[in-house]
């Protein structure tokens, strides 16, 4: 008499595999959701990059301070899906406001991201430095302690903007 060898997986083995996949999905889903929000906030940072260039040029080669929202890079209308507006102040601080897009979490909608130019490691640029061929030492992005402050939660900011 010939014996047939059983092939395949038992029910217990299949249940263990399904449980492991469920655990991995439960761990990965929140990380993935945070990652997608970070990608959308990166677009907000990108919206300010044109202003960073314009402000840097004015500080190095300009003669007179342009004033509030006169640096030539601002937009009051929706600049992109996730950006509602880009504004500047007299010192060249950039303020980007996020939109009310439904794909953004409510904790990020209509929040502000700021980029602030510095003349040294600790001193913010001021309009009085224009015309002195002063170069911008660094840009500080996403600070909640400087003025103007960023109101986007730190967990959603790209690595270059945390601090």
Short mmCIF file of N, CA and C in Angstrom, two decimals:
data_model
loop_
_atom_site.label_atom_id
_atom_site.label_comp_id
_atom_site.label_asym_id
_atom_site.label_seq_id
_atom_site.Cartn_x
_atom_site.Cartn_y
_atom_site.Cartn_z
N UNK A 1 0.83 -1.16 0.00
CA UNK A 1 0.00 0.00 0.00
C UNK A 1 0.88 1.24 0.00
N UNK A 2 0.53 2.15 -0.84
CA UNK A 2 1.29 3.37 -0.98
C UNK A 2 0.78 4.44 -0.04
N UNK A 3 1.72 5.07 0.66
CA UNK A 3 1.32 6.17 1.54
C UNK A 3 1.47 7.48 0.80
N UNK A 4 0.50 8.35 0.94
CA UNK A 4 0.60 9.67 0.32
C UNK A 4 1.12 10.64 1.37
N UNK A 5 2.06 11.45 0.96
CA UNK A 5 2.62 12.44 1.86
C UNK A 5 1.78 13.70 1.78
N UNK A 6 1.43 14.20 2.94
CA UNK A 6 0.60 15.41 2.98
C UNK A 6 1.43 16.61 2.56
N UNK A 7 0.86 17.48 1.77
CA UNK A 7 1.57 18.67 1.34
C UNK A 7 0.74 19.89 1.71
N UNK A 8 1.44 21.02 1.97
CA UNK A 8 0.75 22.25 2.31
C UNK A 8 1.00 22.66 3.74
N UNK A 9 0.30 23.71 4.16
CA UNK A 9 0.48 24.25 5.50
C UNK A 9 -0.73 23.89 6.35
N UNK A 10 -0.47 23.78 7.62
CA UNK A 10 -1.58 23.52 8.53
C UNK A 10 -2.30 24.83 8.83
N UNK A 11 -3.45 24.73 9.40
CA UNK A 11 -4.24 25.91 9.74
C UNK A 11 -3.50 26.77 10.77
N UNK A 12 -2.84 26.14 11.71
CA UNK A 12 -2.10 26.87 12.74
C UNK A 12 -0.97 27.68 12.09
N UNK A 13 -0.25 27.10 11.18
CA UNK A 13 0.85 27.80 10.49
C UNK A 13 0.32 29.02 9.72
N UNK A 14 -0.78 28.86 9.05
CA UNK A 14 -1.37 29.97 8.31
C UNK A 14 -1.83 31.07 9.25
N UNK A 15 -2.39 30.71 10.39
CA UNK A 15 -2.85 31.71 11.36
C UNK A 15 -1.67 32.48 11.94
N UNK A 16 -0.56 31.80 12.16
CA UNK A 16 0.63 32.48 12.68
C UNK A 16 1.16 33.48 11.66
N UNK A 17 1.21 33.11 10.41
CA UNK A 17 1.68 34.02 9.35
C UNK A 17 0.77 35.23 9.26
N UNK A 18 -0.54 35.04 9.31
CA UNK A 18 -1.49 36.15 9.24
C UNK A 18 -1.31 37.07 10.45
N UNK A 19 -1.08 36.50 11.63
CA UNK A 19 -0.87 37.31 12.84
C UNK A 19 0.40 38.15 12.72
N UNK A 20 1.47 37.56 12.20
CA UNK A 20 2.73 38.30 12.02
C UNK A 20 2.54 39.44 11.03
N UNK A 21 1.87 39.19 9.94
CA UNK A 21 1.61 40.25 8.95
C UNK A 21 0.77 41.36 9.58
N UNK A 22 -0.22 41.01 10.39
CA UNK A 22 -1.04 42.01 11.08
C UNK A 22 -0.23 42.87 12.03
N UNK A 23 0.69 42.26 12.76
CA UNK A 23 1.54 43.02 13.69
C UNK A 23 2.45 43.97 12.91
N UNK A 24 3.06 43.49 11.85
CA UNK A 24 3.93 44.35 11.03
C UNK A 24 3.15 45.52 10.43
N UNK A 25 1.94 45.26 9.97
CA UNK A 25 1.12 46.34 9.41
C UNK A 25 0.74 47.36 10.48
N UNK A 26 0.45 46.89 11.69
CA UNK A 26 0.08 47.81 12.76
C UNK A 26 1.25 48.72 13.15
N UNK A 27 2.46 48.23 13.03
CA UNK A 27 3.64 49.04 13.34
C UNK A 27 3.97 49.98 12.19
N UNK A 28 3.84 49.49 10.97
CA UNK A 28 4.27 50.27 9.80
C UNK A 28 3.28 51.37 9.40
N UNK A 29 2.01 51.19 9.63
CA UNK A 29 1.01 52.15 9.17
C UNK A 29 1.19 53.55 9.77
N UNK A 30 1.37 53.71 11.07
CA UNK A 30 1.58 55.07 11.61
C UNK A 30 2.86 55.72 11.06
N UNK A 31 3.91 54.93 10.91
CA UNK A 31 5.16 55.48 10.36
C UNK A 31 4.95 55.94 8.92
N UNK A 32 4.19 55.18 8.16
CA UNK A 32 3.91 55.54 6.77
C UNK A 32 3.07 56.82 6.71
N UNK A 33 2.09 56.95 7.58
CA UNK A 33 1.25 58.14 7.58
C UNK A 33 2.07 59.39 7.93
N UNK A 34 2.96 59.28 8.89
CA UNK A 34 3.84 60.40 9.24
C UNK A 34 4.75 60.74 8.07
N UNK A 35 5.25 59.73 7.40
CA UNK A 35 6.12 59.94 6.24
C UNK A 35 5.40 60.70 5.13
N UNK A 36 4.15 60.37 4.86
CA UNK A 36 3.42 61.06 3.79
C UNK A 36 3.17 62.52 4.15
N UNK A 37 2.90 62.80 5.43
CA UNK A 37 2.70 64.20 5.85
C UNK A 37 4.02 64.96 5.72
N UNK A 38 5.14 64.33 6.09
CA UNK A 38 6.45 64.98 5.96
C UNK A 38 6.74 65.33 4.50
N UNK A 39 6.36 64.45 3.59
CA UNK A 39 6.57 64.71 2.17
C UNK A 39 5.76 65.93 1.72
N UNK A 40 4.55 66.07 2.23
CA UNK A 40 3.72 67.22 1.87
C UNK A 40 4.28 68.50 2.47
N UNK A 41 4.82 68.43 3.69
CA UNK A 41 5.43 69.60 4.33
C UNK A 41 6.73 69.98 3.61
N UNK A 42 7.40 69.01 3.02
CA UNK A 42 8.59 69.33 2.21
C UNK A 42 8.24 70.24 1.05
N UNK A 43 7.03 70.09 0.51
CA UNK A 43 6.57 70.99 -0.55
C UNK A 43 6.39 72.40 -0.01
N UNK A 44 5.99 72.51 1.25
CA UNK A 44 5.85 73.82 1.89
C UNK A 44 7.23 74.48 2.02
N UNK A 45 8.23 73.71 2.42
CA UNK A 45 9.60 74.22 2.52
C UNK A 45 10.11 74.63 1.14
N UNK A 46 9.80 73.83 0.14
CA UNK A 46 10.22 74.14 -1.23
C UNK A 46 9.60 75.44 -1.73
N UNK A 47 8.38 75.75 -1.30
CA UNK A 47 7.73 76.99 -1.72
C UNK A 47 8.50 78.21 -1.24
N UNK A 48 9.25 78.07 -0.15
CA UNK A 48 10.02 79.20 0.39
C UNK A 48 11.40 79.33 -0.24
N UNK A 49 11.84 78.35 -1.01
CA UNK A 49 13.20 78.38 -1.54
C UNK A 49 13.43 79.52 -2.53
N UNK A 50 12.41 79.88 -3.30
CA UNK A 50 12.55 81.02 -4.21
C UNK A 50 12.76 82.32 -3.44
N UNK A 51 12.08 82.44 -2.33
CA UNK A 51 12.25 83.62 -1.48
C UNK A 51 13.64 83.65 -0.86
N UNK A 52 14.14 82.50 -0.46
CA UNK A 52 15.49 82.48 0.14
C UNK A 52 16.52 83.03 -0.84
N UNK A 53 16.40 82.66 -2.09
CA UNK A 53 17.34 83.15 -3.11
C UNK A 53 17.19 84.65 -3.30
N UNK A 54 15.96 85.11 -3.44
CA UNK A 54 15.72 86.54 -3.66
C UNK A 54 16.22 87.38 -2.48
N UNK A 55 15.96 86.93 -1.28
CA UNK A 55 16.37 87.68 -0.08
C UNK A 55 17.89 87.69 0.04
N UNK A 56 18.52 86.56 -0.24
CA UNK A 56 20.00 86.50 -0.19
C UNK A 56 20.62 87.48 -1.17
N UNK A 57 20.06 87.56 -2.37
CA UNK A 57 20.58 88.49 -3.37
C UNK A 57 20.43 89.94 -2.92
N UNK A 58 19.29 90.28 -2.35
CA UNK A 58 19.06 91.66 -1.90
C UNK A 58 20.03 92.02 -0.79
N UNK A 59 20.25 91.11 0.15
CA UNK A 59 21.19 91.40 1.24
C UNK A 59 22.61 91.61 0.71
N UNK A 60 23.00 90.88 -0.31
CA UNK A 60 24.37 90.99 -0.81
C UNK A 60 24.57 92.15 -1.78
N UNK A 61 23.54 92.47 -2.57
CA UNK A 61 23.74 93.47 -3.62
C UNK A 61 22.79 94.65 -3.56
N UNK A 62 21.81 94.63 -2.66
CA UNK A 62 20.81 95.69 -2.63
C UNK A 62 21.30 96.95 -1.96
N UNK A 63 20.53 98.02 -2.14
CA UNK A 63 20.86 99.30 -1.52
C UNK A 63 19.85 99.73 -0.48
N UNK A 64 18.58 99.45 -0.76
CA UNK A 64 17.53 99.88 0.16
C UNK A 64 16.67 98.69 0.57
N UNK A 65 16.18 98.69 1.78
CA UNK A 65 15.31 97.59 2.23
C UNK A 65 14.00 97.59 1.45
N UNK A 66 13.58 96.44 0.94
CA UNK A 66 12.34 96.36 0.16
C UNK A 66 11.07 96.57 0.99
N UNK A 67 11.08 96.21 2.25
CA UNK A 67 9.88 96.34 3.08
C UNK A 67 9.07 95.06 3.12
N UNK A 68 7.99 95.12 3.87
CA UNK A 68 7.13 93.96 4.06
C UNK A 68 6.50 93.53 2.74
N UNK A 69 6.62 92.25 2.41
CA UNK A 69 6.04 91.63 1.21
C UNK A 69 6.46 92.31 -0.10
N UNK A 70 7.65 92.91 -0.14
CA UNK A 70 8.15 93.55 -1.37
C UNK A 70 9.48 92.98 -1.81
N UNK A 71 9.80 91.76 -1.43
CA UNK A 71 11.06 91.14 -1.81
C UNK A 71 10.97 90.50 -3.20
N UNK A 72 9.78 90.43 -3.76
CA UNK A 72 9.60 89.93 -5.12
C UNK A 72 9.34 88.43 -5.22
N UNK A 73 9.01 87.79 -4.13
CA UNK A 73 8.79 86.34 -4.17
C UNK A 73 7.51 85.90 -3.48
N UNK A 74 6.77 86.83 -2.96
CA UNK A 74 5.58 86.51 -2.17
C UNK A 74 4.40 86.14 -3.06
N UNK A 75 3.46 85.44 -2.47
CA UNK A 75 2.22 85.15 -3.15
C UNK A 75 1.10 85.06 -2.11
N UNK A 76 0.04 85.79 -2.34
CA UNK A 76 -1.10 85.77 -1.43
C UNK A 76 -2.10 84.69 -1.85
N UNK A 77 -2.01 84.27 -3.12
CA UNK A 77 -2.91 83.23 -3.62
C UNK A 77 -2.29 81.87 -3.33
N UNK A 78 -3.06 80.84 -3.52
CA UNK A 78 -2.58 79.48 -3.29
C UNK A 78 -1.43 79.17 -4.24
N UNK A 79 -0.26 78.94 -3.69
CA UNK A 79 0.92 78.68 -4.50
C UNK A 79 0.98 77.24 -4.98
N UNK A 80 0.41 76.32 -4.24
CA UNK A 80 0.35 74.92 -4.62
C UNK A 80 -0.76 74.25 -3.81
N UNK A 81 -0.85 72.97 -3.95
CA UNK A 81 -1.92 72.24 -3.26
C UNK A 81 -1.83 72.37 -1.74
N UNK A 82 -0.61 72.42 -1.22
CA UNK A 82 -0.42 72.44 0.24
C UNK A 82 0.02 73.79 0.78
N UNK A 83 0.21 74.76 -0.10
CA UNK A 83 0.67 76.09 0.32
C UNK A 83 -0.42 77.12 0.03
N UNK A 84 -0.87 77.82 1.07
CA UNK A 84 -1.90 78.84 0.89
C UNK A 84 -1.27 80.18 0.52
N UNK A 85 -0.15 80.54 1.17
CA UNK A 85 0.49 81.82 0.87
C UNK A 85 1.94 81.82 1.32
N UNK A 86 2.71 82.72 0.73
CA UNK A 86 4.10 82.96 1.11
C UNK A 86 4.23 84.46 1.36
N UNK A 87 4.73 84.82 2.54
CA UNK A 87 4.87 86.23 2.90
C UNK A 87 6.26 86.48 3.48
N UNK A 88 6.69 87.75 3.45
CA UNK A 88 7.98 88.13 4.03
C UNK A 88 7.78 89.37 4.90
N UNK A 89 8.71 89.56 5.82
CA UNK A 89 8.66 90.79 6.61
C UNK A 89 9.82 91.69 6.20
N UNK A 90 9.98 92.81 6.86
CA UNK A 90 10.99 93.80 6.48
C UNK A 90 12.42 93.26 6.61
N UNK A 91 12.64 92.29 7.50
CA UNK A 91 13.98 91.73 7.70
C UNK A 91 14.28 90.54 6.79
N UNK A 92 13.31 90.10 6.03
CA UNK A 92 13.49 88.97 5.13
C UNK A 92 13.07 87.64 5.73
N UNK A 93 12.38 87.67 6.86
CA UNK A 93 11.85 86.43 7.42
C UNK A 93 10.72 85.95 6.53
N UNK A 94 10.75 84.67 6.18
CA UNK A 94 9.76 84.09 5.27
C UNK A 94 8.73 83.32 6.09
N UNK A 95 7.45 83.55 5.79
CA UNK A 95 6.36 82.86 6.47
C UNK A 95 5.52 82.17 5.40
N UNK A 96 5.46 80.84 5.47
CA UNK A 96 4.65 80.06 4.53
C UNK A 96 3.49 79.46 5.31
N UNK A 97 2.27 79.72 4.84
CA UNK A 97 1.07 79.20 5.48
C UNK A 97 0.55 78.00 4.70
N UNK A 98 0.26 76.91 5.41
CA UNK A 98 -0.25 75.72 4.74
C UNK A 98 -1.72 75.90 4.38
N UNK A 99 -2.15 75.12 3.42
CA UNK A 99 -3.53 75.22 2.94
C UNK A 99 -4.47 74.39 3.81
N UNK A 100 -5.72 74.36 3.41
CA UNK A 100 -6.74 73.57 4.10
C UNK A 100 -7.04 72.29 3.32
N UNK A 101 -6.08 71.81 2.56
CA UNK A 101 -6.27 70.60 1.76
C UNK A 101 -6.68 69.44 2.67
N UNK A 102 -7.67 68.69 2.23
CA UNK A 102 -8.23 67.61 3.05
C UNK A 102 -7.24 66.48 3.30
N UNK A 103 -6.21 66.35 2.46
CA UNK A 103 -5.24 65.27 2.66
C UNK A 103 -4.22 65.61 3.75
N UNK A 104 -4.20 66.86 4.20
CA UNK A 104 -3.34 67.24 5.32
C UNK A 104 -4.10 66.99 6.62
N UNK A 105 -3.42 66.51 7.66
CA UNK A 105 -4.11 66.37 8.94
C UNK A 105 -4.51 67.74 9.48
N UNK A 106 -5.53 67.79 10.28
CA UNK A 106 -6.01 69.07 10.81
C UNK A 106 -4.95 69.75 11.68
N UNK A 107 -4.02 68.98 12.24
CA UNK A 107 -2.95 69.57 13.05
C UNK A 107 -1.94 70.34 12.20
N UNK A 108 -2.02 70.20 10.88
CA UNK A 108 -1.08 70.86 9.97
C UNK A 108 -1.78 71.92 9.11
N UNK A 109 -3.09 71.81 8.94
CA UNK A 109 -3.82 72.76 8.09
C UNK A 109 -3.76 74.17 8.67
N UNK A 110 -3.57 75.13 7.80
CA UNK A 110 -3.48 76.57 8.11
C UNK A 110 -2.44 76.90 9.18
N UNK A 111 -1.38 76.11 9.24
CA UNK A 111 -0.28 76.37 10.16
C UNK A 111 0.82 77.12 9.42
N UNK A 112 1.81 77.59 10.16
CA UNK A 112 2.85 78.45 9.61
C UNK A 112 4.21 77.79 9.73
N UNK A 113 5.00 77.90 8.65
CA UNK A 113 6.40 77.50 8.65
C UNK A 113 7.22 78.75 8.39
N UNK A 114 8.25 78.98 9.20
CA UNK A 114 9.06 80.18 9.02
C UNK A 114 10.50 79.81 8.68
N UNK A 115 11.12 80.64 7.88
CA UNK A 115 12.55 80.57 7.59
C UNK A 115 13.13 81.93 7.93
N UNK A 116 14.14 81.94 8.78
CA UNK A 116 14.69 83.18 9.30
C UNK A 116 16.17 83.26 8.93
N UNK A 117 16.60 84.35 8.27
CA UNK A 117 18.02 84.49 7.92
C UNK A 117 18.84 84.98 9.12
N UNK A 118 20.06 84.48 9.22
CA UNK A 118 20.97 84.87 10.28
C UNK A 118 22.26 85.43 9.69
N UNK A 119 22.82 86.45 10.33
CA UNK A 119 24.08 87.03 9.89
C UNK A 119 25.28 86.34 10.54
N UNK A 120 25.06 85.77 11.72
CA UNK A 120 26.06 84.95 12.41
C UNK A 120 25.34 83.72 12.93
N UNK A 121 26.01 82.95 13.72
CA UNK A 121 25.38 81.74 14.24
C UNK A 121 24.21 82.05 15.16
N UNK A 122 24.21 83.25 15.80
CA UNK A 122 23.16 83.57 16.76
C UNK A 122 22.39 84.85 16.47
N UNK A 123 22.84 85.68 15.53
CA UNK A 123 22.19 86.98 15.28
C UNK A 123 21.33 86.94 14.02
N UNK A 124 20.05 87.31 14.19
CA UNK A 124 19.15 87.38 13.04
C UNK A 124 19.50 88.58 12.17
N UNK A 125 19.26 88.45 10.87
CA UNK A 125 19.48 89.56 9.93
C UNK A 125 18.45 90.65 10.20
N UNK A 126 18.84 91.89 9.90
CA UNK A 126 17.89 93.00 10.00
C UNK A 126 18.01 93.83 8.73
N UNK A 127 16.95 94.55 8.43
CA UNK A 127 16.90 95.36 7.21
C UNK A 127 18.03 96.38 7.15
N UNK A 128 18.54 96.80 8.28
CA UNK A 128 19.62 97.79 8.31
C UNK A 128 20.93 97.25 7.73
N UNK A 129 21.03 95.94 7.56
CA UNK A 129 22.25 95.33 7.02
C UNK A 129 22.28 95.34 5.50
N UNK A 130 21.17 95.68 4.86
CA UNK A 130 21.12 95.71 3.40
C UNK A 130 21.98 96.86 2.90
N UNK A 131 22.77 96.59 1.88
CA UNK A 131 23.65 97.60 1.32
C UNK A 131 25.06 97.53 1.89
N UNK A 132 25.28 96.65 2.87
CA UNK A 132 26.60 96.49 3.46
C UNK A 132 27.30 95.25 2.93
N UNK A 133 26.80 94.67 1.86
CA UNK A 133 27.34 93.44 1.28
C UNK A 133 27.41 92.33 2.33
N UNK A 134 26.40 92.27 3.15
CA UNK A 134 26.34 91.27 4.21
C UNK A 134 25.75 89.98 3.66
N UNK A 135 26.48 88.91 3.81
CA UNK A 135 25.99 87.61 3.34
C UNK A 135 25.19 86.93 4.45
N UNK A 136 24.23 86.14 4.05
CA UNK A 136 23.45 85.38 5.02
C UNK A 136 24.28 84.18 5.44
N UNK A 137 24.50 84.06 6.74
CA UNK A 137 25.31 82.99 7.31
C UNK A 137 24.57 81.65 7.27
N UNK A 138 23.29 81.68 7.65
CA UNK A 138 22.46 80.47 7.65
C UNK A 138 20.99 80.84 7.68
N UNK A 139 20.16 79.88 7.38
CA UNK A 139 18.71 80.01 7.49
C UNK A 139 18.25 79.07 8.59
N UNK A 140 17.42 79.55 9.49
CA UNK A 140 16.83 78.70 10.51
C UNK A 140 15.40 78.41 10.09
N UNK A 141 15.08 77.15 10.06
CA UNK A 141 13.77 76.71 9.56
C UNK A 141 13.04 75.96 10.66
N UNK A 142 11.80 76.30 10.88
CA UNK A 142 10.96 75.51 11.77
C UNK A 142 11.12 75.76 13.25
N UNK A 143 11.68 76.87 13.64
CA UNK A 143 11.85 77.13 15.07
C UNK A 143 10.55 77.59 15.71
N UNK A 144 10.24 77.01 16.85
CA UNK A 144 9.05 77.43 17.59
C UNK A 144 9.42 78.44 18.68
N UNK A 145 10.72 78.72 18.84
CA UNK A 145 11.15 79.64 19.89
C UNK A 145 11.54 81.01 19.35
N UNK A 146 11.86 81.11 18.05
CA UNK A 146 12.21 82.40 17.46
C UNK A 146 10.95 83.13 17.00
N UNK A 147 11.09 84.41 16.73
CA UNK A 147 9.98 85.19 16.18
C UNK A 147 10.34 85.58 14.76
N UNK A 148 9.50 85.30 13.78
CA UNK A 148 8.21 84.60 13.84
C UNK A 148 8.40 83.10 14.07
N UNK A 149 7.44 82.49 14.74
CA UNK A 149 7.53 81.09 15.13
C UNK A 149 6.83 80.17 14.14
N UNK A 150 7.28 78.94 14.10
CA UNK A 150 6.65 77.91 13.29
C UNK A 150 5.60 77.20 14.14
N UNK A 151 4.41 77.00 13.59
CA UNK A 151 3.35 76.34 14.35
C UNK A 151 3.06 74.92 13.88
N UNK A 152 3.79 74.45 12.86
CA UNK A 152 3.65 73.07 12.41
C UNK A 152 4.32 72.17 13.45
N UNK A 153 3.66 71.08 13.87
CA UNK A 153 4.29 70.19 14.85
C UNK A 153 5.65 69.67 14.36
N UNK A 154 6.61 69.59 15.28
CA UNK A 154 7.98 69.18 14.94
C UNK A 154 8.05 67.81 14.27
N UNK A 155 7.16 66.90 14.62
CA UNK A 155 7.21 65.55 14.06
C UNK A 155 6.99 65.52 12.56
N UNK A 156 6.35 66.55 12.01
CA UNK A 156 6.07 66.58 10.58
C UNK A 156 7.09 67.38 9.78
N UNK A 157 7.99 68.08 10.45
CA UNK A 157 8.98 68.88 9.75
C UNK A 157 10.10 68.01 9.20
N UNK A 158 10.62 68.35 8.01
CA UNK A 158 11.76 67.61 7.48
C UNK A 158 12.95 67.74 8.42
N UNK A 159 13.90 66.86 8.31
CA UNK A 159 15.07 66.87 9.19
C UNK A 159 15.82 68.19 9.18
N UNK A 160 15.85 68.86 8.05
CA UNK A 160 16.57 70.14 7.96
C UNK A 160 15.86 71.26 8.68
N UNK A 161 14.61 71.07 9.06
CA UNK A 161 13.83 72.13 9.70
C UNK A 161 13.57 71.90 11.18
N UNK A 162 14.06 70.86 11.73
CA UNK A 162 13.80 70.61 13.15
C UNK A 162 14.76 71.39 13.99
N UNK A 163 14.23 71.97 15.07
CA UNK A 163 15.13 72.71 15.95
C UNK A 163 14.51 73.86 16.64
#
